[in-house]
Amino acid sequence: MVKLVRHSNNPILVPNRNNEWEASATYNPSVAKLGDKYFLVYRAFDSNGRSTVGLAEGSSPTAFSNRRLFIKPENKWEEFGCEDPRVVRVEDKYFISYTAISAWPPTMEGIKVGMAITTDFSNVDEKHPVTTFNSKALGFFPEKINGKYAAILAADTDKKPPKIALSYFDKKEDIWSEAYWNDWYAHLDDHAFNIPKRDEDHFEVGAAPLKCEAGWILIYSYIENYFTGSQGWRIDALLLDSQDPAKILGRTHEPLLYPIEDYEIYGNVHNIVFPSGAIIEEGELFVYYGGADTVSCVASCKLSDLVQELTSERAKP
């Protein structure tokens, strides 16, 4: 069985009491590379419970500095927070999807997906509201599938049962088209695919999909006993077909990682590891995750080991 190995520098980001906007938490990170630099976006939590998106940079995938506020509420559709960013390079731009909160206290109707676009992480070039319904955890595929832009997301995520679904776009503008999403949601069941689970369990998209020679790797969050109490948060993986990502080719049946370390057990919410980003560098898979809804962490494994696991007989869904 493949396990993720925690980096010795964990946690790689901790709250900074000197910066009010990130005084209470710096977690759920996602990483992209530009040139020889790594850029990490993360959810920052202030002392009043409001979220924004921070940005840090580094020369390696495991050490980051130069932190600054990058995305903050500026519109009614994100008025009460920008949460859980996922960054992916799509052609010559970097798409950063995030959960946009438009109601406080949050309601199902006030939890949707927004996005920001940047060219070089110096500033945000564009911002758009995306979905028109209860949703979060949208991750873009880094390349087109059958000639279309593609994304995976959690829809009806605060309802039972939740759904993970796929969306395809003929052009970039469809990504933030209200008409597109209204029609898409009217046929939600046609876009959803089933991840095997027990009725009392829950799941959510973790990192955006990564391409490997065997297909798409999806690192996701699996929560045992989500609806019955005594929750168990773990990090798992799926292998999806390269041309039809709704087809699951393999899955891990044992967790890649679960809370063990103090920084995963103790924090704003105890006993949580939540995967929010992943990259492949020189044959190594780095998975970025939030610990106890408080700090940012990273763990890794050899990509070849995970692919071998996901293509083995025991990995069949």
GROMACS .gro file of C-alpha atoms in nm:
model
  317
    1MET     CA    1   0.000   0.000   0.000
    2VAL     CA    2   0.121   0.347  -0.089
    3LYS     CA    3   0.138   0.609   0.184
    4LEU     CA    4   0.219   0.977   0.162
    5VAL     CA    5   0.530   1.075   0.359
    6ARG     CA    6   0.501   1.402   0.549
    7HIS     CA    7   0.772   1.659   0.486
    8SER     CA    8   1.005   1.728   0.776
    9ASN     CA    9   0.929   2.102   0.756
   10ASN     CA   10   0.558   2.055   0.824
   11PRO     CA   11   0.363   2.263   0.876
   12ILE     CA   12   0.495   2.475   0.590
   13LEU     CA   13   0.265   2.770   0.672
   14VAL     CA   14   0.131   2.872   1.011
   15PRO     CA   15  -0.090   3.166   1.111
   16ASN     CA   16   0.081   3.503   1.149
   17ARG     CA   17  -0.059   3.696   1.444
   18ASN     CA   18   0.100   4.014   1.310
   19ASN     CA   19  -0.120   4.005   0.999
   20GLU     CA   20  -0.485   4.030   1.096
   21TRP     CA   21  -0.605   3.880   0.768
   22GLU     CA   22  -0.414   3.555   0.840
   23ALA     CA   23  -0.405   3.566   1.219
   24SER     CA   24  -0.617   3.257   1.290
   25ALA     CA   25  -0.544   3.011   1.008
   26THR     CA   26  -0.341   2.959   0.691
   27TYR     CA   27  -0.460   2.633   0.540
   28ASN     CA   28  -0.588   2.436   0.239
   29PRO     CA   29  -0.303   2.533   0.005
   30SER     CA   30  -0.268   2.479  -0.368
   31VAL     CA   31   0.050   2.520  -0.573
   32ALA     CA   32   0.145   2.604  -0.932
   33LYS     CA   33   0.481   2.658  -1.096
   34LEU     CA   34   0.586   2.955  -1.309
   35GLY     CA   35   0.939   2.941  -1.445
   36ASP     CA   36   1.161   2.825  -1.161
   37LYS     CA   37   0.928   2.957  -0.888
   38TYR     CA   38   0.647   2.785  -0.701
   39PHE     CA   39   0.341   2.989  -0.606
   40LEU     CA   40   0.118   2.875  -0.323
   41VAL     CA   41  -0.234   3.009  -0.270
   42TYR     CA   42  -0.404   2.935   0.059
   43ARG     CA   43  -0.708   3.010   0.268
   44ALA     CA   44  -0.637   3.276   0.527
   45PHE     CA   45  -0.863   3.319   0.830
   46ASP     CA   46  -0.881   3.638   1.034
   47SER     CA   47  -0.977   3.669   1.399
   48ASN     CA   48  -1.340   3.747   1.304
   49GLY     CA   49  -1.386   3.425   1.107
   50ARG     CA   50  -1.369   3.575   0.757
   51SER     CA   51  -1.166   3.414   0.481
   52THR     CA   52  -0.946   3.556   0.209
   53VAL     CA   53  -0.681   3.403  -0.017
   54GLY     CA   54  -0.314   3.450   0.056
   55LEU     CA   55  -0.017   3.401  -0.175
   56ALA     CA   56   0.334   3.278  -0.094
   57GLU     CA   57   0.625   3.186  -0.318
   58GLY     CA   58   0.930   2.964  -0.304
   59SER     CA   59   1.218   2.817  -0.500
   60SER     CA   60   1.125   2.462  -0.398
   61PRO     CA   61   0.790   2.283  -0.361
   62THR     CA   62   0.827   2.255   0.017
   63ALA     CA   63   0.934   2.598   0.146
   64PHE     CA   64   0.746   2.925   0.099
   65SER     CA   65   0.784   3.286   0.205
   66ASN     CA   66   0.691   3.642   0.091
   67ARG     CA   67   0.331   3.599   0.199
   68ARG     CA   68   0.071   3.857   0.100
   69LEU     CA   69  -0.304   3.899   0.064
   70PHE     CA   70  -0.400   3.812  -0.294
   71ILE     CA   71  -0.778   3.764  -0.328
   72LYS     CA   72  -1.034   3.935  -0.107
   73PRO     CA   73  -1.409   4.004  -0.127
   74GLU     CA   74  -1.482   4.286  -0.369
   75ASN     CA   75  -1.827   4.191  -0.504
   76LYS     CA   76  -2.169   4.097  -0.364
   77TRP     CA   77  -2.128   3.736  -0.476
   78GLU     CA   78  -1.819   3.695  -0.253
   79GLU     CA   79  -1.901   3.955   0.010
   80PHE     CA   80  -1.847   3.734   0.313
   81GLY     CA   81  -1.542   3.534   0.214
   82CYS     CA   82  -1.314   3.370  -0.040
   83GLU     CA   83  -1.226   3.016   0.066
   84ASP     CA   84  -1.021   2.711  -0.037
   85PRO     CA   85  -0.845   2.820  -0.358
   86ARG     CA   86  -0.728   2.575  -0.625
   87VAL     CA   87  -0.481   2.703  -0.883
   88VAL     CA   88  -0.420   2.543  -1.224
   89ARG     CA   89  -0.234   2.665  -1.529
   90VAL     CA   90  -0.468   2.657  -1.829
   91GLU     CA   91  -0.286   2.752  -2.149
   92ASP     CA   92  -0.114   3.085  -2.074
   93LYS     CA   93  -0.316   3.182  -1.767
   94TYR     CA   94  -0.352   3.063  -1.410
   95PHE     CA   95  -0.710   2.990  -1.307
   96ILE     CA   96  -0.777   3.014  -0.933
   97SER     CA   97  -1.115   2.875  -0.834
   98TYR     CA   98  -1.246   2.931  -0.482
   99THR     CA   99  -1.557   2.906  -0.270
  100ALA     CA  100  -1.737   3.241  -0.272
  101ILE     CA  101  -1.957   3.319   0.030
  102SER     CA  102  -2.242   3.563  -0.035
  103ALA     CA  103  -2.444   3.521   0.288
  104TRP     CA  104  -2.358   3.539   0.658
  105PRO     CA  105  -2.409   3.320   0.842
  106PRO     CA  106  -2.342   3.097   0.539
  107THR     CA  107  -2.642   2.929   0.378
  108MET     CA  108  -2.650   2.661   0.111
  109GLU     CA  109  -2.766   2.920  -0.141
  110GLY     CA  110  -2.479   3.149  -0.042
  111ILE     CA  111  -2.203   2.897  -0.108
  112LYS     CA  112  -2.096   2.895  -0.472
  113VAL     CA  113  -1.780   2.890  -0.685
  114GLY     CA  114  -1.594   3.201  -0.794
  115MET     CA  115  -1.269   3.236  -0.985
  116ALA     CA  116  -0.978   3.469  -1.037
  117ILE     CA  117  -0.739   3.475  -1.332
  118THR     CA  118  -0.377   3.584  -1.321
  119THR     CA  119  -0.095   3.583  -1.573
  120ASP     CA  120   0.207   3.593  -1.343
  121PHE     CA  121   0.081   3.620  -0.981
  122SER     CA  122   0.172   3.987  -0.963
  123ASN     CA  123  -0.197   4.078  -0.952
  124VAL     CA  124  -0.545   3.947  -1.030
  125ASP     CA  125  -0.642   4.023  -1.390
  126GLU     CA  126  -1.006   3.909  -1.378
  127LYS     CA  127  -1.265   3.783  -1.130
  128HIS     CA  128  -1.591   3.607  -1.209
  129PRO     CA  129  -1.881   3.441  -1.029
  130VAL     CA  130  -1.903   3.089  -1.168
  131THR     CA  131  -2.174   2.851  -1.047
  132THR     CA  132  -2.534   2.951  -0.977
  133PHE     CA  133  -2.614   2.681  -0.718
  134ASN     CA  134  -2.476   2.530  -0.397
  135SER     CA  135  -2.127   2.413  -0.491
  136LYS     CA  136  -1.759   2.429  -0.407
  137ALA     CA  137  -1.424   2.256  -0.467
  138LEU     CA  138  -1.399   2.318  -0.841
  139GLY     CA  139  -1.075   2.203  -0.998
  140PHE     CA  140  -0.984   2.273  -1.359
  141PHE     CA  141  -0.820   2.010  -1.576
  142PRO     CA  142  -0.489   2.159  -1.696
  143GLU     CA  143  -0.550   2.064  -2.059
  144LYS     CA  144  -0.849   2.024  -2.287
  145ILE     CA  145  -1.035   1.695  -2.306
  146ASN     CA  146  -1.174   1.610  -2.648
  147GLY     CA  147  -1.124   1.972  -2.752
  148LYS     CA  148  -1.307   2.125  -2.454
  149TYR     CA  149  -1.203   2.298  -2.135
  150ALA     CA  150  -1.300   2.080  -1.840
  151ALA     CA  151  -1.352   2.098  -1.465
  152ILE     CA  152  -1.457   1.874  -1.179
  153LEU     CA  153  -1.655   2.006  -0.883
  154ALA     CA  154  -1.871   1.920  -0.585
  155ALA     CA  155  -2.236   2.006  -0.647
  156ASP     CA  156  -2.511   2.013  -0.384
  157THR     CA  157  -2.219   1.971  -0.149
  158ASP     CA  158  -2.413   2.075   0.161
  159LYS     CA  159  -2.701   1.840   0.083
  160LYS     CA  160  -2.735   1.463   0.108
  161PRO     CA  161  -2.626   1.294  -0.104
  162PRO     CA  162  -2.345   1.515  -0.239
  163LYS     CA  163  -2.236   1.478  -0.600
  164ILE     CA  164  -1.903   1.504  -0.777
  165ALA     CA  165  -1.961   1.606  -1.135
  166LEU     CA  166  -1.784   1.705  -1.456
  167SER     CA  167  -1.836   2.010  -1.673
  168TYR     CA  168  -1.708   2.083  -2.024
  169PHE     CA  169  -1.683   2.422  -2.192
  170ASP     CA  170  -1.653   2.508  -2.560
  171LYS     CA  171  -1.492   2.842  -2.475
  172LYS     CA  172  -1.351   3.006  -2.164
  173GLU     CA  173  -1.641   3.246  -2.135
  174ASP     CA  174  -1.875   2.952  -2.074
  175ILE     CA  175  -1.698   2.894  -1.743
  176TRP     CA  176  -1.865   3.202  -1.595
  177SER     CA  177  -2.184   3.193  -1.804
  178GLU     CA  178  -2.500   3.197  -1.591
  179ALA     CA  179  -2.700   3.042  -1.878
  180TYR     CA  180  -2.448   2.760  -1.912
  181TRP     CA  181  -2.462   2.671  -1.544
  182ASN     CA  182  -2.840   2.694  -1.514
  183ASP     CA  183  -2.875   2.445  -1.797
  184TRP     CA  184  -2.595   2.227  -1.658
  185TYR     CA  185  -2.756   2.213  -1.313
  186ALA     CA  186  -3.096   2.126  -1.459
  187HIS     CA  187  -2.930   1.805  -1.583
  188LEU     CA  188  -2.699   1.750  -1.285
  189ASP     CA  189  -2.744   1.374  -1.271
  190ASP     CA  190  -2.618   1.347  -1.629
  191HIS     CA  191  -2.287   1.507  -1.526
  192ALA     CA  192  -2.234   1.329  -1.193
  193PHE     CA  193  -2.032   1.014  -1.146
  194ASN     CA  194  -2.032   0.774  -0.859
  195ILE     CA  195  -1.745   0.733  -0.618
  196PRO     CA  196  -1.804   0.414  -0.419
  197LYS     CA  197  -1.878   0.489  -0.054
  198ARG     CA  198  -2.091   0.390   0.241
  199ASP     CA  199  -2.418   0.578   0.297
  200GLU     CA  200  -2.287   0.740   0.615
  201ASP     CA  201  -1.971   0.866   0.447
  202HIS     CA  202  -1.898   1.178   0.244
  203PHE     CA  203  -1.643   1.291  -0.013
  204GLU     CA  204  -1.523   1.609  -0.176
  205VAL     CA  205  -1.291   1.705  -0.459
  206GLY     CA  206  -0.944   1.768  -0.321
  207ALA     CA  207  -0.669   1.877  -0.560
  208ALA     CA  208  -0.732   1.959  -0.924
  209PRO     CA  209  -0.669   1.655  -1.150
  210LEU     CA  210  -0.314   1.570  -1.258
  211LYS     CA  211  -0.225   1.401  -1.587
  212CYS     CA  212  -0.011   1.088  -1.590
  213GLU     CA  213   0.046   0.826  -1.858
  214ALA     CA  214  -0.225   0.604  -1.709
  215GLY     CA  215  -0.495   0.873  -1.698
  216TRP     CA  216  -0.597   1.147  -1.456
  217ILE     CA  217  -0.509   1.123  -1.088
  218LEU     CA  218  -0.764   1.282  -0.857
  219ILE     CA  219  -0.657   1.332  -0.496
  220TYR     CA  220  -0.975   1.367  -0.293
  221SER     CA  221  -1.112   1.391   0.057
  222TYR     CA  222  -1.298   1.093   0.199
  223ILE     CA  223  -1.477   1.147   0.530
  224GLU     CA  224  -1.594   0.843   0.720
  225ASN     CA  225  -1.911   0.873   0.932
  226TYR     CA  226  -1.972   1.227   0.806
  227PHE     CA  227  -2.345   1.210   0.862
  228THR     CA  228  -2.342   1.003   1.182
  229GLY     CA  229  -2.074   1.165   1.398
  230SER     CA  230  -1.720   1.060   1.496
  231GLN     CA  231  -1.589   1.174   1.158
  232GLY     CA  232  -1.269   1.029   1.016
  233TRP     CA  233  -1.095   1.251   0.759
  234ARG     CA  234  -0.854   1.088   0.516
  235ILE     CA  235  -0.681   1.152   0.183
  236ASP     CA  236  -0.750   0.907  -0.100
  237ALA     CA  237  -0.687   0.885  -0.476
  238LEU     CA  238  -0.873   0.790  -0.792
  239LEU     CA  239  -0.744   0.710  -1.139
  240LEU     CA  240  -0.977   0.845  -1.409
  241ASP     CA  241  -0.981   0.766  -1.779
  242SER     CA  242  -0.786   1.021  -1.984
  243GLN     CA  243  -1.061   1.075  -2.243
  244ASP     CA  244  -1.364   1.003  -2.023
  245PRO     CA  245  -1.289   1.116  -1.667
  246ALA     CA  246  -1.631   0.995  -1.551
  247LYS     CA  247  -1.488   0.644  -1.584
  248ILE     CA  248  -1.304   0.538  -1.269
  249LEU     CA  249  -1.020   0.300  -1.353
  250GLY     CA  250  -0.888   0.252  -1.002
  251ARG     CA  251  -0.907   0.376  -0.644
  252THR     CA  252  -0.710   0.348  -0.326
  253HIS     CA  253  -0.893   0.136  -0.071
  254GLU     CA  254  -0.671   0.244   0.217
  255PRO     CA  255  -0.597   0.607   0.303
  256LEU     CA  256  -0.286   0.772   0.164
  257LEU     CA  257  -0.279   0.982   0.479
  258TYR     CA  258  -0.491   1.038   0.790
  259PRO     CA  259  -0.447   1.257   1.100
  260ILE     CA  260  -0.161   1.147   1.323
  261GLU     CA  261   0.059   1.449   1.390
  262ASP     CA  262  -0.028   1.714   1.648
  263TYR     CA  263  -0.066   1.979   1.376
  264GLU     CA  264  -0.334   1.759   1.212
  265ILE     CA  265  -0.510   1.667   1.536
  266TYR     CA  266  -0.517   1.999   1.725
  267GLY     CA  267  -0.636   2.326   1.577
  268ASN     CA  268  -0.945   2.522   1.487
  269VAL     CA  269  -1.118   2.194   1.396
  270HIS     CA  270  -0.953   1.883   1.535
  271ASN     CA  271  -0.852   1.571   1.344
  272ILE     CA  272  -0.865   1.695   0.986
  273VAL     CA  273  -0.640   1.647   0.686
  274PHE     CA  274  -0.789   1.802   0.375
  275PRO     CA  275  -0.612   1.777   0.036
  276SER     CA  276  -0.636   2.093  -0.170
  277GLY     CA  277  -0.342   2.089  -0.411
  278ALA     CA  278  -0.096   1.859  -0.586
  279ILE     CA  279   0.190   1.883  -0.832
  280ILE     CA  280   0.431   1.641  -0.996
  281GLU     CA  281   0.800   1.730  -0.987
  282GLU     CA  282   1.078   1.499  -1.113
  283GLY     CA  283   0.870   1.186  -1.062
  284GLU     CA  284   0.751   1.285  -0.715
  285LEU     CA  285   0.389   1.359  -0.632
  286PHE     CA  286   0.353   1.640  -0.379
  287VAL     CA  287   0.014   1.665  -0.208
  288TYR     CA  288  -0.069   1.985  -0.021
  289TYR     CA  289  -0.324   1.973   0.257
  290GLY     CA  290  -0.472   2.162   0.547
  291GLY     CA  291  -0.409   2.038   0.898
  292ALA     CA  292  -0.685   2.079   1.159
  293ASP     CA  293  -0.826   2.372   0.955
  294THR     CA  294  -0.531   2.577   1.081
  295VAL     CA  295  -0.199   2.514   0.902
  296SER     CA  296  -0.067   2.420   0.557
  297CYS     CA  297   0.125   2.097   0.506
  298VAL     CA  298   0.280   1.885   0.232
  299ALA     CA  299   0.344   1.513   0.191
  300SER     CA  300   0.475   1.314  -0.103
  301CYS     CA  301   0.525   0.976  -0.267
  302LYS     CA  302   0.677   0.847  -0.587
  303LEU     CA  303   0.430   0.897  -0.871
  304SER     CA  304   0.519   0.557  -1.017
  305ASP     CA  305   0.430   0.385  -0.688
  306LEU     CA  306   0.085   0.546  -0.679
  307VAL     CA  307   0.017   0.468  -1.046
  308GLN     CA  308   0.120   0.108  -0.987
  309GLU     CA  309  -0.119   0.093  -0.692
  310LEU     CA  310  -0.407   0.250  -0.887
  311THR     CA  311  -0.363   0.014  -1.184
  312SER     CA  312  -0.334  -0.302  -0.973
  313GLU     CA  313  -0.605  -0.563  -0.947
  314ARG     CA  314  -0.688  -0.463  -0.590
  315ALA     CA  315  -0.753  -0.100  -0.695
  316LYS     CA  316  -1.052  -0.184  -0.914
  317PRO     CA  317  -1.352   0.024  -0.806
   0.00000   0.00000   0.00000
